[in-house]
Amino acid sequence: RQMCIRDRYMTNRSSTWIGIAWRDTSHNETGFRVERHGPGGSFDDPAVFIVPANENWFTDEDLTPATPYTYRVWSYNDAGSSAKPSNTLVRETLPEPPPTPTDLKVVSVTAGEVHLQWKDESNRETYTTIYRSREGGSYRYVGTVLADVDQFFDSGLEEGTSYSYKVRAGNS
């Protein structure tokens, strides 16, 4: 039976790594040979990585952001390689994360509401998320604004309570 390669980390890939996994259908392998090529490449001259027997996953690191990579896997033993490789899998690394906004400040405070503003340091974000800590506790998500928006109104707050904020730019 032919091996079947699949995504290992369906949503947790990053801008610099991709994880893959496969179903091990061989029972006498010495190991696996993972082959990868990037855009415009081919399996005629792939990058090759060796994975020990009975492991069915591989994490490919130090990759270029926002770049597609193609993978396939062969099992091997002392007699040679499997007759066929796995199916191929094409995965793209995520874009490079945008820089964090700077100069977060409170513009105004009114009854139960805080107006926040920050400096947008990126032209690559698709959104900015806002987090709030109450009385020094854990930060919790309170909202999201779209790209290039540099302010947020947080309402429904308790008077006399201390709040801290942080913002994080993101892209997807």
PDB file of C-alpha atoms in Angstrom, residues 42-134:
ATOM      1  CA  SER A  42      11.177  19.787  -8.970  1.00  0.00           C
ATOM      2  CA  PHE A  43      11.809  16.416  -7.416  1.00  0.00           C
ATOM      3  CA  ASP A  44      14.740  15.995  -9.849  1.00  0.00           C
ATOM      4  CA  ASP A  45      16.924  17.832  -7.307  1.00  0.00           C
ATOM      5  CA  PRO A  46      15.011  18.035  -4.010  1.00  0.00           C
ATOM      6  CA  ALA A  47      16.158  18.852  -0.513  1.00  0.00           C
ATOM      7  CA  VAL A  48      16.272  15.510   1.342  1.00  0.00           C
ATOM      8  CA  PHE A  49      15.670  14.846   5.048  1.00  0.00           C
ATOM      9  CA  ILE A  50      16.013  11.485   6.808  1.00  0.00           C
ATOM     10  CA  VAL A  51      13.443  10.459   9.447  1.00  0.00           C
ATOM     11  CA  PRO A  52      13.978   7.370  11.669  1.00  0.00           C
ATOM     12  CA  ALA A  53      11.879   4.209  11.299  1.00  0.00           C
ATOM     13  CA  ASN A  54       8.439   4.224  12.910  1.00  0.00           C
ATOM     14  CA  GLU A  55       8.264   8.022  13.120  1.00  0.00           C
ATOM     15  CA  ASN A  56       5.527   9.377  10.918  1.00  0.00           C
ATOM     16  CA  TRP A  57       6.067  13.126  11.122  1.00  0.00           C
ATOM     17  CA  PHE A  58       8.579  15.755  10.138  1.00  0.00           C
ATOM     18  CA  THR A  59       8.917  19.476  10.840  1.00  0.00           C
ATOM     19  CA  ASP A  60      10.692  21.455   8.139  1.00  0.00           C
ATOM     20  CA  GLU A  61      12.281  24.590   9.587  1.00  0.00           C
ATOM     21  CA  ASP A  62      14.130  27.723   8.443  1.00  0.00           C
ATOM     22  CA  LEU A  63      11.775  28.293   5.523  1.00  0.00           C
ATOM     23  CA  THR A  64      10.965  31.522   3.700  1.00  0.00           C
ATOM     24  CA  PRO A  65       7.702  33.281   4.672  1.00  0.00           C
ATOM     25  CA  ALA A  66       4.734  33.207   2.264  1.00  0.00           C
ATOM     26  CA  THR A  67       6.348  30.534   0.094  1.00  0.00           C
ATOM     27  CA  PRO A  68       4.811  27.266  -1.194  1.00  0.00           C
ATOM     28  CA  TYR A  69       6.728  24.021  -0.666  1.00  0.00           C
ATOM     29  CA  THR A  70       5.982  20.583  -2.098  1.00  0.00           C
ATOM     30  CA  TYR A  71       6.694  17.362  -0.163  1.00  0.00           C
ATOM     31  CA  ARG A  72       6.690  13.616  -0.706  1.00  0.00           C
ATOM     32  CA  VAL A  73       7.915  10.710   1.415  1.00  0.00           C
ATOM     33  CA  TRP A  74       9.646   7.423   0.596  1.00  0.00           C
ATOM     34  CA  SER A  75      10.248   4.530   2.975  1.00  0.00           C
ATOM     35  CA  TYR A  76      13.527   2.653   2.652  1.00  0.00           C
ATOM     36  CA  ASN A  77      15.466  -0.309   4.047  1.00  0.00           C
ATOM     37  CA  ASP A  78      18.619  -2.255   3.150  1.00  0.00           C
ATOM     38  CA  ALA A  79      16.936  -3.513  -0.048  1.00  0.00           C
ATOM     39  CA  GLY A  80      16.262   0.032  -1.316  1.00  0.00           C
ATOM     40  CA  SER A  81      13.401   2.527  -1.469  1.00  0.00           C
ATOM     41  CA  SER A  82       9.680   1.857  -1.667  1.00  0.00           C
ATOM     42  CA  ALA A  83       8.337   1.288  -5.172  1.00  0.00           C
ATOM     43  CA  LYS A  84       6.322   4.506  -5.048  1.00  0.00           C
ATOM     44  CA  PRO A  85       6.528   7.666  -2.970  1.00  0.00           C
ATOM     45  CA  SER A  86       3.604   9.032  -1.032  1.00  0.00           C
ATOM     46  CA  ASN A  87       1.238  11.454  -2.676  1.00  0.00           C
ATOM     47  CA  THR A  88       2.578  15.017  -2.841  1.00  0.00           C
ATOM     48  CA  LEU A  89       1.516  17.753  -0.452  1.00  0.00           C
ATOM     49  CA  VAL A  90       1.808  21.463  -1.214  1.00  0.00           C
ATOM     50  CA  ARG A  91       1.774  23.803   1.795  1.00  0.00           C
ATOM     51  CA  GLU A  92       2.592  27.488   2.007  1.00  0.00           C
ATOM     52  CA  THR A  93       4.294  29.129   4.950  1.00  0.00           C
ATOM     53  CA  LEU A  94       2.399  32.009   6.495  1.00  0.00           C
ATOM     54  CA  PRO A  95       3.373  35.588   5.723  1.00  0.00           C
ATOM     55  CA  GLU A  96       5.969  37.168   7.966  1.00  0.00           C
ATOM     56  CA  PRO A  97       4.265  38.565  11.073  1.00  0.00           C
ATOM     57  CA  PRO A  98       3.832  42.331  11.009  1.00  0.00           C
ATOM     58  CA  PRO A  99       5.648  44.497  13.544  1.00  0.00           C
ATOM     59  CA  THR A 100       3.893  45.227  16.807  1.00  0.00           C
ATOM     60  CA  PRO A 101       2.169  48.621  17.017  1.00  0.00           C
ATOM     61  CA  THR A 102       3.985  51.128  19.245  1.00  0.00           C
ATOM     62  CA  ASP A 103       3.156  54.111  21.435  1.00  0.00           C
ATOM     63  CA  LEU A 104      -0.051  52.676  22.872  1.00  0.00           C
ATOM     64  CA  LYS A 105      -1.739  55.384  24.926  1.00  0.00           C
ATOM     65  CA  VAL A 106      -5.015  56.304  26.526  1.00  0.00           C
ATOM     66  CA  VAL A 107      -6.521  59.273  24.676  1.00  0.00           C
ATOM     67  CA  SER A 108      -9.494  59.762  26.977  1.00  0.00           C
ATOM     68  CA  VAL A 109     -11.409  58.151  29.830  1.00  0.00           C
ATOM     69  CA  THR A 110     -15.120  58.676  30.349  1.00  0.00           C
ATOM     70  CA  ALA A 111     -17.647  56.869  32.517  1.00  0.00           C
ATOM     71  CA  GLY A 112     -17.142  53.197  31.715  1.00  0.00           C
ATOM     72  CA  GLU A 113     -15.113  53.768  28.520  1.00  0.00           C
ATOM     73  CA  VAL A 114     -11.458  54.128  27.495  1.00  0.00           C
ATOM     74  CA  HIS A 115     -10.317  55.483  24.125  1.00  0.00           C
ATOM     75  CA  LEU A 116      -7.002  53.865  23.068  1.00  0.00           C
ATOM     76  CA  GLN A 117      -4.686  54.917  20.264  1.00  0.00           C
ATOM     77  CA  TRP A 118      -1.376  53.528  18.936  1.00  0.00           C
ATOM     78  CA  LYS A 119       1.115  54.008  16.131  1.00  0.00           C
ATOM     79  CA  ASP A 120       0.621  51.571  13.252  1.00  0.00           C
ATOM     80  CA  GLU A 121       4.128  50.305  12.383  1.00  0.00           C
ATOM     81  CA  SER A 122       3.131  48.032   9.517  1.00  0.00           C
ATOM     82  CA  ASN A 123       1.721  47.975   6.031  1.00  0.00           C
ATOM     83  CA  ARG A 124       1.378  44.169   6.188  1.00  0.00           C
ATOM     84  CA  GLU A 125      -1.243  43.705   8.905  1.00  0.00           C
ATOM     85  CA  THR A 126      -4.772  42.653   8.101  1.00  0.00           C
ATOM     86  CA  TYR A 127      -6.023  43.305  11.632  1.00  0.00           C
ATOM     87  CA  THR A 128      -4.974  44.452  15.110  1.00  0.00           C
ATOM     88  CA  THR A 129      -6.195  42.697  18.239  1.00  0.00           C
ATOM     89  CA  ILE A 130      -6.658  44.438  21.570  1.00  0.00           C
ATOM     90  CA  TYR A 131      -6.152  42.736  24.939  1.00  0.00           C
ATOM     91  CA  ARG A 132      -7.062  44.003  28.400  1.00  0.00           C
ATOM     92  CA  SER A 133      -5.861  43.128  31.888  1.00  0.00           C
ATOM     93  CA  ARG A 134      -8.081  43.941  34.869  1.00  0.00           C
TER      94      ARG A 134
END
